[in-house]
């Protein structure tokens, strides 16, 4: 006699046996191949540009200053962020490789959130670096020593891990009912949680708390730092000194705006604006914030920062002379 299988057998799925389907950009499936072209281009430029920036800072002793060491941390995080997302997106767009296991999806989710929170801390450290350099120039080298920079880097990683590791438990604790379609190009916390048949209020509250207390606090402290920098700069009598300080801070502000604006837009739309903003717009912006800032960061710093620009020109002229 066959054992009777109850409805719960069909309705509840072991999370570790789940395979998800990432749809890419819903509603624009016919345009996936065209969407993939700029993504591929930005990914290649981001990886090459950031690795070159790390190499330049590592090999040029004149760039072994706090600002450039923080910049190398940001460049490394950028490479990790776009590598955690772009290859899978391109596989979806080019080869229709839409399937992903629950374990792989959770891992991608963790690394995306982990790297994002770490980058936020690095941007805060860079704002603090500019604040000390401009407001307390005589104490700059005594405050931001090599030891202090190393501790700041470790603190950014540890803080990010502590904040993001609970996301793994939050999605593993849920009961899933067999729904496996994620209308996104990559895995993120709420995208997975919304597939559960449990109450996900804890996931929503924790996600909002992380956004407001950690990343939101970083934004507030960055704004305070640059406000104090501007107040100090405009008190200086020398226009040349003002121009130099504003030029350096300008590149930082551009990077900060590119990093936070699309990220917070995507975050809040996912939670509050799902019915008012077309879903494909939300997904495109979510793709934007994981591939475009990593591509533009080395370009902005290369163009706006005189020391880096001079070293790039010197390096390429040396290579050109060697090849001749």
Short mmCIF file of C-alpha atoms in Angstrom, two decimals:
data_model
loop_
_atom_site.label_atom_id
_atom_site.label_comp_id
_atom_site.label_asym_id
_atom_site.label_seq_id
_atom_site.Cartn_x
_atom_site.Cartn_y
_atom_site.Cartn_z
CA UNK A 1 0.00 0.00 0.00
CA UNK A 2 1.38 3.40 -1.04
CA UNK A 3 1.97 5.82 1.85
CA UNK A 4 -0.34 8.82 1.65
CA UNK A 5 1.48 12.06 0.92
CA UNK A 6 -0.09 15.10 2.51
CA UNK A 7 -0.33 18.58 1.00
CA UNK A 8 2.51 19.79 3.20
CA UNK A 9 4.91 17.61 1.22
CA UNK A 10 4.21 19.67 -1.89
CA UNK A 11 3.81 23.03 -0.20
CA UNK A 12 7.03 23.11 1.81
CA UNK A 13 10.46 22.75 0.27
CA UNK A 14 13.77 22.18 2.00
CA UNK A 15 15.72 25.38 1.38
CA UNK A 16 18.95 23.49 0.68
CA UNK A 17 17.25 21.56 -2.15
CA UNK A 18 15.89 24.70 -3.81
CA UNK A 19 17.02 25.92 -7.23
CA UNK A 20 16.06 29.45 -8.19
CA UNK A 21 15.46 31.02 -11.56
CA UNK A 22 16.90 34.51 -12.07
CA UNK A 23 14.87 36.14 -14.82
CA UNK A 24 17.26 39.02 -15.58
CA UNK A 25 15.31 42.19 -16.36
CA UNK A 26 11.58 41.32 -16.34
CA UNK A 27 9.70 42.72 -19.32
CA UNK A 28 12.87 43.34 -21.30
CA UNK A 29 13.82 39.75 -22.10
CA UNK A 30 14.05 40.54 -25.82
CA UNK A 31 16.58 43.28 -25.07
CA UNK A 32 18.81 41.15 -22.82
CA UNK A 33 21.53 40.84 -25.45
CA UNK A 34 21.64 44.63 -25.86
CA UNK A 35 21.60 45.23 -22.11
CA UNK A 36 24.53 42.83 -21.75
CA UNK A 37 26.81 44.92 -24.00
CA UNK A 38 27.21 47.94 -21.67
CA UNK A 39 27.34 45.60 -18.65
CA UNK A 40 30.19 43.61 -20.21
CA UNK A 41 32.01 46.82 -21.17
CA UNK A 42 31.64 48.37 -17.71
CA UNK A 43 32.76 45.13 -16.03
CA UNK A 44 35.92 44.85 -18.13
CA UNK A 45 36.77 48.54 -17.62
CA UNK A 46 36.05 48.26 -13.88
CA UNK A 47 38.31 45.24 -13.37
CA UNK A 48 41.17 46.57 -15.51
CA UNK A 49 40.90 50.12 -14.13
CA UNK A 50 40.77 49.14 -10.48
CA UNK A 51 43.52 46.51 -10.72
CA UNK A 52 45.69 49.08 -12.50
CA UNK A 53 44.92 51.63 -9.76
CA UNK A 54 45.91 49.13 -7.05
CA UNK A 55 49.11 48.30 -8.97
CA UNK A 56 49.94 51.98 -9.38
CA UNK A 57 49.44 52.78 -5.69
CA UNK A 58 51.36 49.65 -4.66
CA UNK A 59 54.38 50.34 -6.87
CA UNK A 60 54.68 54.13 -6.63
CA UNK A 61 56.19 55.13 -3.28
CA UNK A 62 54.93 58.71 -3.68
CA UNK A 63 51.38 57.36 -3.48
CA UNK A 64 51.92 55.59 -0.17
CA UNK A 65 49.79 58.16 1.63
CA UNK A 66 46.58 57.59 3.64
CA UNK A 67 44.27 58.92 0.92
CA UNK A 68 45.69 56.57 -1.72
CA UNK A 69 45.80 53.59 0.64
CA UNK A 70 42.08 54.06 1.31
CA UNK A 71 41.59 54.44 -2.44
CA UNK A 72 43.33 51.09 -3.03
CA UNK A 73 40.93 49.50 -0.50
CA UNK A 74 37.99 51.01 -2.40
CA UNK A 75 39.39 49.74 -5.71
CA UNK A 76 39.77 46.20 -4.31
CA UNK A 77 36.19 46.28 -2.98
CA UNK A 78 34.97 47.51 -6.38
CA UNK A 79 36.60 44.55 -8.15
CA UNK A 80 34.93 42.15 -5.71
CA UNK A 81 31.52 43.84 -5.98
CA UNK A 82 31.25 43.76 -9.76
CA UNK A 83 32.79 40.25 -9.94
CA UNK A 84 30.17 38.96 -7.50
CA UNK A 85 27.39 40.06 -9.86
CA UNK A 86 28.44 40.75 -13.47
CA UNK A 87 29.57 37.22 -14.57
CA UNK A 88 26.25 35.64 -13.53
CA UNK A 89 24.28 38.48 -15.13
CA UNK A 90 26.17 38.01 -18.40
CA UNK A 91 25.57 34.23 -18.23
CA UNK A 92 21.83 34.95 -17.90
CA UNK A 93 21.80 37.43 -20.79
CA UNK A 94 24.06 35.45 -23.17
CA UNK A 95 23.51 31.77 -22.38
CA UNK A 96 20.12 31.83 -20.57
CA UNK A 97 21.89 30.28 -17.56
CA UNK A 98 19.09 31.32 -15.24
CA UNK A 99 19.30 28.53 -12.64
CA UNK A 100 21.11 29.04 -9.34
CA UNK A 101 21.10 26.84 -6.22
CA UNK A 102 19.87 28.16 -2.89
CA UNK A 103 23.40 27.94 -1.45
CA UNK A 104 24.94 29.85 -4.37
CA UNK A 105 22.16 32.44 -4.27
CA UNK A 106 22.62 32.95 -0.53
CA UNK A 107 26.40 33.26 -0.98
CA UNK A 108 25.96 35.88 -3.70
CA UNK A 109 23.48 37.75 -1.50
CA UNK A 110 25.92 37.77 1.43
CA UNK A 111 28.90 38.96 -0.60
CA UNK A 112 26.95 41.74 -2.32
CA UNK A 113 25.67 43.15 0.99
CA UNK A 114 29.00 42.54 2.76
CA UNK A 115 31.03 44.38 0.11
CA UNK A 116 28.51 47.22 -0.09
CA UNK A 117 28.62 47.86 3.69
CA UNK A 118 32.43 47.60 3.65
CA UNK A 119 32.64 50.12 0.78
CA UNK A 120 30.40 52.48 2.72
CA UNK A 121 32.83 52.31 5.66
CA UNK A 122 35.79 52.95 3.31
CA UNK A 123 34.07 56.02 1.87
CA UNK A 124 33.54 57.26 5.43
CA UNK A 125 37.24 56.67 6.14
CA UNK A 126 38.15 58.65 3.01
CA UNK A 127 35.92 61.52 4.16
CA UNK A 128 37.62 61.43 7.58
CA UNK A 129 41.01 61.44 5.83
CA UNK A 130 40.11 64.62 3.89
CA UNK A 131 38.67 66.20 7.06
CA UNK A 132 41.93 65.67 8.98
CA UNK A 133 44.11 66.70 6.01
CA UNK A 134 42.26 69.99 5.46
CA UNK A 135 41.10 70.93 8.97
CA UNK A 136 44.15 69.66 10.93
CA UNK A 137 47.01 69.53 8.40
CA UNK A 138 49.76 69.71 11.04
CA UNK A 139 48.42 66.63 12.83
CA UNK A 140 47.64 64.65 9.66
CA UNK A 141 50.66 62.32 9.75
CA UNK A 142 50.37 61.69 13.48
CA UNK A 143 46.65 60.85 13.36
CA UNK A 144 46.57 58.75 10.19
CA UNK A 145 49.59 56.51 10.71
CA UNK A 146 50.07 53.22 8.85
CA UNK A 147 48.90 51.39 11.96
CA UNK A 148 45.73 53.52 12.16
CA UNK A 149 44.95 52.93 8.48
CA UNK A 150 45.35 49.18 8.93
CA UNK A 151 43.03 49.20 11.95
CA UNK A 152 40.43 51.23 10.05
CA UNK A 153 40.54 48.71 7.18
CA UNK A 154 40.14 45.75 9.57
CA UNK A 155 37.32 47.53 11.42
CA UNK A 156 35.47 48.11 8.11
CA UNK A 157 35.66 44.40 7.26
CA UNK A 158 34.71 43.18 10.76
CA UNK A 159 31.79 45.62 11.01
CA UNK A 160 30.50 44.58 7.60
CA UNK A 161 30.73 40.87 8.50
CA UNK A 162 28.90 41.36 11.81
CA UNK A 163 26.12 43.34 10.09
CA UNK A 164 25.66 41.07 7.05
CA UNK A 165 26.20 37.56 8.46
CA UNK A 166 22.69 37.51 10.07
CA UNK A 167 21.18 37.80 6.57
CA UNK A 168 22.20 34.17 5.99
CA UNK A 169 20.29 32.97 9.08
CA UNK A 170 17.33 35.19 8.22
CA UNK A 171 16.79 33.48 4.85
CA UNK A 172 17.63 29.96 6.12
CA UNK A 173 15.08 30.19 8.94
CA UNK A 174 12.20 30.76 6.50
CA UNK A 175 9.89 28.06 5.13
CA UNK A 176 9.65 27.97 1.35
CA UNK A 177 6.64 26.75 -0.59
CA UNK A 178 8.15 25.91 -3.93
CA UNK A 179 8.10 29.38 -5.51
CA UNK A 180 11.48 29.81 -7.16
CA UNK A 181 11.26 32.69 -9.64
CA UNK A 182 13.38 35.70 -8.65
CA UNK A 183 12.55 38.62 -10.98
CA UNK A 184 16.06 40.03 -10.74
CA UNK A 185 19.49 39.74 -12.34
CA UNK A 186 21.19 38.69 -9.09
CA UNK A 187 20.30 37.45 -5.60
CA UNK A 188 19.70 39.87 -2.77
CA UNK A 189 18.12 39.56 0.66
CA UNK A 190 14.53 40.70 0.05
CA UNK A 191 14.37 38.97 -3.33
CA UNK A 192 14.95 35.62 -1.59
CA UNK A 193 12.81 36.40 1.47
CA UNK A 194 9.74 37.29 -0.62
CA UNK A 195 9.65 33.72 -1.97
CA UNK A 196 8.96 32.34 1.52
CA UNK A 197 5.50 31.46 2.81
CA UNK A 198 6.42 32.65 6.31
CA UNK A 199 6.03 36.10 7.77
CA UNK A 200 9.10 38.11 6.68
CA UNK A 201 8.63 41.15 8.95
CA UNK A 202 11.86 40.29 10.80
CA UNK A 203 13.75 40.33 7.49
CA UNK A 204 12.21 43.67 6.53
CA UNK A 205 12.91 45.26 9.92
CA UNK A 206 16.49 44.00 10.04
CA UNK A 207 17.15 45.18 6.47
CA UNK A 208 15.80 48.65 7.27
CA UNK A 209 17.77 48.78 10.53
CA UNK A 210 21.00 47.91 8.73
CA UNK A 211 20.32 50.52 6.04
CA UNK A 212 19.48 53.30 8.47
CA UNK A 213 21.85 52.63 11.37
CA UNK A 214 24.98 51.48 9.52
CA UNK A 215 24.95 52.84 5.98
CA UNK A 216 22.64 55.74 6.86
CA UNK A 217 24.91 56.73 9.74
CA UNK A 218 27.89 56.59 7.37
CA UNK A 219 26.10 59.03 5.04
CA UNK A 220 25.33 61.43 7.90
CA UNK A 221 28.95 61.38 9.12
CA UNK A 222 30.22 61.89 5.55
CA UNK A 223 27.93 64.92 5.13
CA UNK A 224 29.14 66.35 8.46
CA UNK A 225 32.78 65.80 7.43
CA UNK A 226 32.41 67.59 4.10
CA UNK A 227 30.36 70.40 5.65
CA UNK A 228 33.19 71.07 8.09
CA UNK A 229 35.71 70.80 5.26
CA UNK A 230 33.83 73.40 3.21
CA UNK A 231 33.58 75.75 6.19
CA UNK A 232 37.34 75.46 6.71
CA UNK A 233 38.16 75.85 3.01
CA UNK A 234 36.12 79.05 2.57
CA UNK A 235 37.83 80.62 5.55
CA UNK A 236 41.18 80.40 3.80
CA UNK A 237 42.40 83.64 2.18
CA UNK A 238 44.31 81.92 -0.64
CA UNK A 239 42.19 81.07 -3.70
CA UNK A 240 44.83 78.52 -4.83
CA UNK A 241 44.52 76.65 -1.52
CA UNK A 242 40.72 76.68 -1.83
CA UNK A 243 40.87 75.41 -5.40
CA UNK A 244 43.22 72.54 -4.52
CA UNK A 245 41.10 71.42 -1.55
CA UNK A 246 37.83 71.65 -3.51
CA UNK A 247 39.33 69.74 -6.44
CA UNK A 248 40.37 66.86 -4.20
CA UNK A 249 37.03 66.81 -2.39
CA UNK A 250 35.12 67.10 -5.67
CA UNK A 251 36.27 63.69 -6.86
CA UNK A 252 35.30 62.16 -3.50
CA UNK A 253 31.83 63.72 -3.60
CA UNK A 254 31.23 62.44 -7.16
CA UNK A 255 32.15 58.90 -6.09
CA UNK A 256 29.96 59.13 -2.97
CA UNK A 257 26.92 60.33 -4.95
CA UNK A 258 27.35 57.59 -7.57
CA UNK A 259 27.64 54.95 -4.85
CA UNK A 260 24.77 55.91 -2.54
CA UNK A 261 22.12 57.45 -4.83
CA UNK A 262 21.25 54.37 -6.96
CA UNK A 263 21.78 52.02 -4.00
CA UNK A 264 19.31 53.81 -1.74
CA UNK A 265 16.87 54.27 -4.63
CA UNK A 266 16.93 50.52 -5.28
CA UNK A 267 16.71 49.69 -1.57
CA UNK A 268 13.65 51.83 -0.80
CA UNK A 269 11.83 51.05 -4.07
CA UNK A 270 12.17 47.34 -3.32
CA UNK A 271 10.43 47.85 0.03
CA UNK A 272 7.98 50.72 -0.51
CA UNK A 273 7.64 51.63 -4.17
CA UNK A 274 7.06 48.32 -5.90
CA UNK A 275 3.69 49.35 -7.42
CA UNK A 276 4.50 52.93 -8.39
CA UNK A 277 7.80 52.38 -10.24
CA UNK A 278 8.01 49.87 -13.14
CA UNK A 279 9.84 46.74 -12.05
CA UNK A 280 12.30 46.81 -14.95
CA UNK A 281 13.38 50.34 -13.90
CA UNK A 282 14.08 49.07 -10.39
CA UNK A 283 16.15 46.15 -11.74
CA UNK A 284 18.10 48.36 -14.14
CA UNK A 285 18.98 50.77 -11.32
CA UNK A 286 19.98 47.81 -9.12
CA UNK A 287 22.30 46.62 -11.90
CA UNK A 288 23.60 50.16 -12.31
CA UNK A 289 24.84 50.49 -8.73
CA UNK A 290 26.90 47.28 -8.79
CA UNK A 291 28.72 47.87 -12.09
CA UNK A 292 28.84 51.60 -12.90
CA UNK A 293 30.51 53.05 -9.75
CA UNK A 294 33.32 50.43 -9.88
CA UNK A 295 33.95 51.45 -13.50
CA UNK A 296 33.88 55.21 -12.90
CA UNK A 297 35.84 55.35 -9.62
CA UNK A 298 39.31 54.80 -11.15
CA UNK A 299 38.46 57.13 -14.05
CA UNK A 300 37.29 59.94 -11.74
CA UNK A 301 40.28 59.63 -9.43
CA UNK A 302 42.63 59.33 -12.40
CA UNK A 303 41.28 62.52 -14.00
CA UNK A 304 40.63 64.61 -10.87
CA UNK A 305 43.66 63.64 -8.76
CA UNK A 306 46.83 65.29 -10.05
CA UNK A 307 49.24 62.88 -8.32
CA UNK A 308 47.60 59.82 -9.89
CA UNK A 309 47.30 61.48 -13.29
CA UNK A 310 50.99 62.47 -13.22
CA UNK A 311 52.03 58.94 -12.22
CA UNK A 312 49.92 57.38 -14.99
CA UNK A 313 51.50 59.68 -17.58
CA UNK A 314 54.99 58.96 -16.21
CA UNK A 315 54.38 55.20 -16.20
CA UNK A 316 53.10 55.12 -19.78
CA UNK A 317 55.93 57.34 -21.00
CA UNK A 318 58.42 54.98 -19.33
CA UNK A 319 56.76 51.98 -21.00
CA UNK A 320 56.79 53.78 -24.36
CA UNK A 321 60.50 54.62 -23.96
CA UNK A 322 61.29 51.01 -23.00
CA UNK A 323 59.44 49.60 -26.04
CA UNK A 324 61.37 51.92 -28.37
#
